[in-house]
Tab-separated table of C-alpha atoms and ligand atoms in Angstrom:
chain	number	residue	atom	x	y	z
A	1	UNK	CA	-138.331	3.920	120.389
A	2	UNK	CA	-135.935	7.172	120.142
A	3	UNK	CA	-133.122	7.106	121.668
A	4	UNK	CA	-130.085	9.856	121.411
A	5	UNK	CA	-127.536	9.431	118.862
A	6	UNK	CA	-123.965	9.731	120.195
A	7	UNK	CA	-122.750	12.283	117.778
A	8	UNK	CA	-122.251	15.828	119.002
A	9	UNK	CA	-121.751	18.434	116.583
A	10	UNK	CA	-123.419	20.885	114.095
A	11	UNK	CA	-126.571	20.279	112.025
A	12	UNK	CA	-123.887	20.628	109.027
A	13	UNK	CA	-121.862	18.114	110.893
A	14	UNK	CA	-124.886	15.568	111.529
A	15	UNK	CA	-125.510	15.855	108.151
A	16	UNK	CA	-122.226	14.613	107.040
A	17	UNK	CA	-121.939	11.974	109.065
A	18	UNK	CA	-125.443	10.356	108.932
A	19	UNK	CA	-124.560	8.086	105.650
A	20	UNK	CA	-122.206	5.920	107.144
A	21	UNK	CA	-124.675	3.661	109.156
A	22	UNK	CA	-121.845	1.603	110.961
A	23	UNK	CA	-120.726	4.522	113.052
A	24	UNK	CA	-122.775	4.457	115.469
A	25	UNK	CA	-124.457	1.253	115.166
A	26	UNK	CA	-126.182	0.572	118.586
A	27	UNK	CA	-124.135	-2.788	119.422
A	28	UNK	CA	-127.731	-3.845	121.495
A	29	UNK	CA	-131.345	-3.437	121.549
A	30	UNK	CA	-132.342	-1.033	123.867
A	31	UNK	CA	-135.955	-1.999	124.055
A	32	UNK	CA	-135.520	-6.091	124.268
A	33	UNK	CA	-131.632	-6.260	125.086
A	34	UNK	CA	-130.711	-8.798	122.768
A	35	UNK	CA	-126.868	-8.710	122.638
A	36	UNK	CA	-126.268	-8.453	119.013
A	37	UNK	CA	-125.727	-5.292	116.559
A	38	UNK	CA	-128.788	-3.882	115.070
A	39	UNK	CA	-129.703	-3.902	111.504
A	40	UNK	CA	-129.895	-0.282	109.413
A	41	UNK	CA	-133.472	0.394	108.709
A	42	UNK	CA	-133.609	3.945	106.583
A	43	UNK	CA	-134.317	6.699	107.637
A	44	UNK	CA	-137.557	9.238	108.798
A	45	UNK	CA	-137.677	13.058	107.832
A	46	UNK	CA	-138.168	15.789	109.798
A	47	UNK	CA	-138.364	19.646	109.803
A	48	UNK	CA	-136.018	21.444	112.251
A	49	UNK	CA	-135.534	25.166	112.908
A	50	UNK	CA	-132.647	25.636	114.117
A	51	UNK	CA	-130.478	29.304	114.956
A	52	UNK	CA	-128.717	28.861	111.283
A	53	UNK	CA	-131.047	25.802	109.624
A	54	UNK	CA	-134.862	25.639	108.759
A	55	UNK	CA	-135.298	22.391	106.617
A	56	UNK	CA	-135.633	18.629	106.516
A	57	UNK	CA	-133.054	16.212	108.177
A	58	UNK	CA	-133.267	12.806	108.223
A	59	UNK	CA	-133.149	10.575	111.546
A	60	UNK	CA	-131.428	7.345	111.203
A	61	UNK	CA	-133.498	4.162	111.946
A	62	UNK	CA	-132.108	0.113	112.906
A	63	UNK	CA	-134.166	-2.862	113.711
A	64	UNK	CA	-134.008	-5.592	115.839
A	65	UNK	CA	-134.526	-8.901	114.631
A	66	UNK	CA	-134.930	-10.401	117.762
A	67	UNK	CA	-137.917	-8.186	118.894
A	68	UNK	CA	-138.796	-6.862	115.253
A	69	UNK	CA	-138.981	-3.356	116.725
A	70	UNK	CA	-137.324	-0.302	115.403
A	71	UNK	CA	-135.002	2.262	117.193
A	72	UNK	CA	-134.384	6.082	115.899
A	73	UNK	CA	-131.327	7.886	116.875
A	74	UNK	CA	-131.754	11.426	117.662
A	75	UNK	CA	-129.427	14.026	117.093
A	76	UNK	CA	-128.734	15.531	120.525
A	77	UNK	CA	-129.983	19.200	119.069
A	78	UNK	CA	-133.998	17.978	118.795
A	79	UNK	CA	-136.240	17.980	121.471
A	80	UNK	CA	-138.404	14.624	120.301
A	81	UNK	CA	-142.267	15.443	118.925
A	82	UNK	CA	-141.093	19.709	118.788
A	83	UNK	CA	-139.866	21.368	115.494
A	84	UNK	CA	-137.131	24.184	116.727
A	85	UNK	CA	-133.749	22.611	118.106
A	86	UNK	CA	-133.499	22.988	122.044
A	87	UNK	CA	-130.817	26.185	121.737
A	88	UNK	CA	-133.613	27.972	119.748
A	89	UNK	CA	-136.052	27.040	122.488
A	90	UNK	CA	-133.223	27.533	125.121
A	91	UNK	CA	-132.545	31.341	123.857
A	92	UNK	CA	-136.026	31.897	124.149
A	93	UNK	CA	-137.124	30.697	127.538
A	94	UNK	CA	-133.717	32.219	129.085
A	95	UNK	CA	-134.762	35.506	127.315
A	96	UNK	CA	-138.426	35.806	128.433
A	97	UNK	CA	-138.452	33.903	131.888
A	98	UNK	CA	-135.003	34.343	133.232
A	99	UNK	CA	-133.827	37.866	131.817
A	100	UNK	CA	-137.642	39.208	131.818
A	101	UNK	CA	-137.545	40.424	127.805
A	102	UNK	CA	-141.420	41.368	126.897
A	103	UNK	CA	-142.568	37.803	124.735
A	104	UNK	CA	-142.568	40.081	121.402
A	105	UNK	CA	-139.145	40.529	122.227
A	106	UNK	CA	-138.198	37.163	123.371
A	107	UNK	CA	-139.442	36.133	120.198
A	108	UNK	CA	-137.934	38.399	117.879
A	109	UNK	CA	-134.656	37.477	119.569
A	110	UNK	CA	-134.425	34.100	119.510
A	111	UNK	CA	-132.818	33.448	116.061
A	112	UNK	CA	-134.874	32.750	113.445
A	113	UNK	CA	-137.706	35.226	114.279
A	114	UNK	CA	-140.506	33.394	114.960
A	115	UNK	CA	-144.442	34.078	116.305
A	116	UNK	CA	-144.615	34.605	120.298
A	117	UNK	CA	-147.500	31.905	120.262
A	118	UNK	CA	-145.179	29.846	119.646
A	119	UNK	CA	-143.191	30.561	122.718
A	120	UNK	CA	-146.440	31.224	124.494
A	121	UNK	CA	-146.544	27.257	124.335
A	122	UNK	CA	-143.208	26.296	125.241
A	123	UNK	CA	-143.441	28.550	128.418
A	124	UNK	CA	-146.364	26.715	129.512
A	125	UNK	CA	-144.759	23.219	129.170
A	126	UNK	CA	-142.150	24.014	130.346
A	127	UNK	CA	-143.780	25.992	133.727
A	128	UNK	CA	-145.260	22.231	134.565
A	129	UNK	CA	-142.175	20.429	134.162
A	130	UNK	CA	-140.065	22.896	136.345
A	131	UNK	CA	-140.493	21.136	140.167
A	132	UNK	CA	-139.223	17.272	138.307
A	133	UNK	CA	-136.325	19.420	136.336
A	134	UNK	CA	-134.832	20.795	139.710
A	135	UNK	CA	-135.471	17.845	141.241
A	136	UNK	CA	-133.622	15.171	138.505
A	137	UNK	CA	-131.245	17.949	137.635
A	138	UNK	CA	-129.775	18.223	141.285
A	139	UNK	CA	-127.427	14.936	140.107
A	140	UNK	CA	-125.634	17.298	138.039
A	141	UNK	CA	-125.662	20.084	139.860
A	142	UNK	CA	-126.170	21.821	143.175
A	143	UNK	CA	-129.966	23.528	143.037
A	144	UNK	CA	-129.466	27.323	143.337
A	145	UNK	CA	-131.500	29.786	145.796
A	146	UNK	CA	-134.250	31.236	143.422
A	147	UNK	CA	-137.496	33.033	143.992
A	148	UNK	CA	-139.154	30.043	142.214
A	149	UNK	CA	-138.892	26.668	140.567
A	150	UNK	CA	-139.129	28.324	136.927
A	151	UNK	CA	-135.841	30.405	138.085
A	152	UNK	CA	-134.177	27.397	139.776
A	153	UNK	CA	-134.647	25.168	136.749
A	154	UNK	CA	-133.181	27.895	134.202
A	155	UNK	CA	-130.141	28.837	136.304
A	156	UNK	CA	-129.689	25.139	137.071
A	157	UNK	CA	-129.907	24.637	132.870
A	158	UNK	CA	-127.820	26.825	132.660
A	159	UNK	CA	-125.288	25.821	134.705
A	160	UNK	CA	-125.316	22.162	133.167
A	161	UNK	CA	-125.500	23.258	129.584
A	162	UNK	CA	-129.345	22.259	127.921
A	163	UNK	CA	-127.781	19.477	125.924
A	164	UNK	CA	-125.866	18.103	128.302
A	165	UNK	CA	-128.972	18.229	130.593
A	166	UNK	CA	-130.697	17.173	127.869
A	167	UNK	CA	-128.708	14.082	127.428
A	168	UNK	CA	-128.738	13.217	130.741
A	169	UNK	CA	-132.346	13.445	131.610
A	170	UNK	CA	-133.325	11.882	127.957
A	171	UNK	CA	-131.025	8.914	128.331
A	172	UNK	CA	-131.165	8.321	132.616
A	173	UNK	CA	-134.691	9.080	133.312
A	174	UNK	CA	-136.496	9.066	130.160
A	175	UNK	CA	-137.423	12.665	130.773
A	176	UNK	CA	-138.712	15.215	128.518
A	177	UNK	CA	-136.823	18.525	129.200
A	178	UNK	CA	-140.728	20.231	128.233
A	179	UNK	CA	-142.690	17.335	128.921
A	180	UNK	CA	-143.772	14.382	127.088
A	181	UNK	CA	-146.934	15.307	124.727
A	182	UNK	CA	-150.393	14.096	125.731
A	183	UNK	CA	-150.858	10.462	124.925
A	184	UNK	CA	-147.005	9.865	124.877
A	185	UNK	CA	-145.867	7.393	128.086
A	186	UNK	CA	-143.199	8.847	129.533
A	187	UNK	CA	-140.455	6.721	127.242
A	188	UNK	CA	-142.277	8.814	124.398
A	189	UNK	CA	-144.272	5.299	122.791
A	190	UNK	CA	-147.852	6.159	121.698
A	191	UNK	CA	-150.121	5.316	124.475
A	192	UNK	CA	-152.823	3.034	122.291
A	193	UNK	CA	-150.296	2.421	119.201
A	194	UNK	CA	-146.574	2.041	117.902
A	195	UNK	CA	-144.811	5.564	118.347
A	196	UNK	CA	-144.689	7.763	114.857
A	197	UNK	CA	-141.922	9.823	113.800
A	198	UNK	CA	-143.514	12.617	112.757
A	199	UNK	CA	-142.842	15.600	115.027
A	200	UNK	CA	-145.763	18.213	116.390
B	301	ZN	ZN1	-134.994	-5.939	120.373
């Protein structure tokens, strides 16, 4: 199971932090509730592409002994199963959907420069999420008059802050800001076997 990691910060700053596995030692299980502090378990890799970072980080893993399962803490910056860090994708969406830049321009503007197929993707994931965003984001904030629900769900994003919304909908409702990948449930577990780490 991923869950979000509580540190908010830089990449550079995650980074730093990440040895020291009692400081944010989940004090429960989240998957089985067992009262009692969870066990350090390594680590997974990862690429991320992030405004200022294209490499490897590692996620930090613990295990419960009660339930032998294993829980990964996210940093707050990663979208789970996608490679670029939500305020890449964030730059990008706001600069094609919501300020109307051409996708070759979205693209080239959304630091690092990257192919427009890529966004081409992320645009339509995140089109069929839009109605749910407006809807679970209206606990944060008030939904805004827009032409449409792909509008309503930027400004609304916007309004919040991605990672806080992020945080919120990850955390509360188990929601994927651009939708959980085929043959993910929607808490993000492999449909037919135990979830991998690996991101798309
Ligand atoms: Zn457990």
């Amino acid at each position: 199971m991923q869950i979000l990691h509580p540190f908010a910060g830089s990449v550079q700053q995650y980074n730093e932090q990440l040895s020291n596995p009692d400081a944010h030692r989940p004090t429960h299980c989240p998957q089985c509730q067992t009262k009692r502090p969870l066990s350090a378990h390594g680590f997974y890799t990862r690429t991320l592409i992030d405004t200022a970072f294209d490499g490897v980080i590692r996620v930090r893993r613990y295990l419960c002994h009660a339930c032998q399962r294993t829980v990964s803490l996210l940093p707050e910056f990663i979208l789970p199963y996608l490679r670029s860090s939500l305020m890449v994708i964030a730059l990008f969406l706001v600069a094609r959907l919501l300020r109307g830049q051409t996708i070759e321009a979205a693209a080239r503007s959304a630091p690092p420069p990257m192919p427009y197929q890529r966004g081409q993707f992320w645009i339509r994931r995140f089109r069929a999420q839009t109605q749910s965003l407006c809807a679970a984001l209206a606990a944060l904030t008030p939904p805004t008059p827009a032409p449409d629900f792909v509008h309503r769900a930027l400004t609304m994003l916007e309004s919040t802050g991605w990672i806080a919304a992020h945080r919120f909908l990850f955390a509360g409702v188990r929601c994927h800001l651009l939708g959980w990948p085929r043959g993910l449930t929607p808490d993000g577990r492999r449909a037919a076997f135990s979830s991998a780490g690996a991101p798309a």
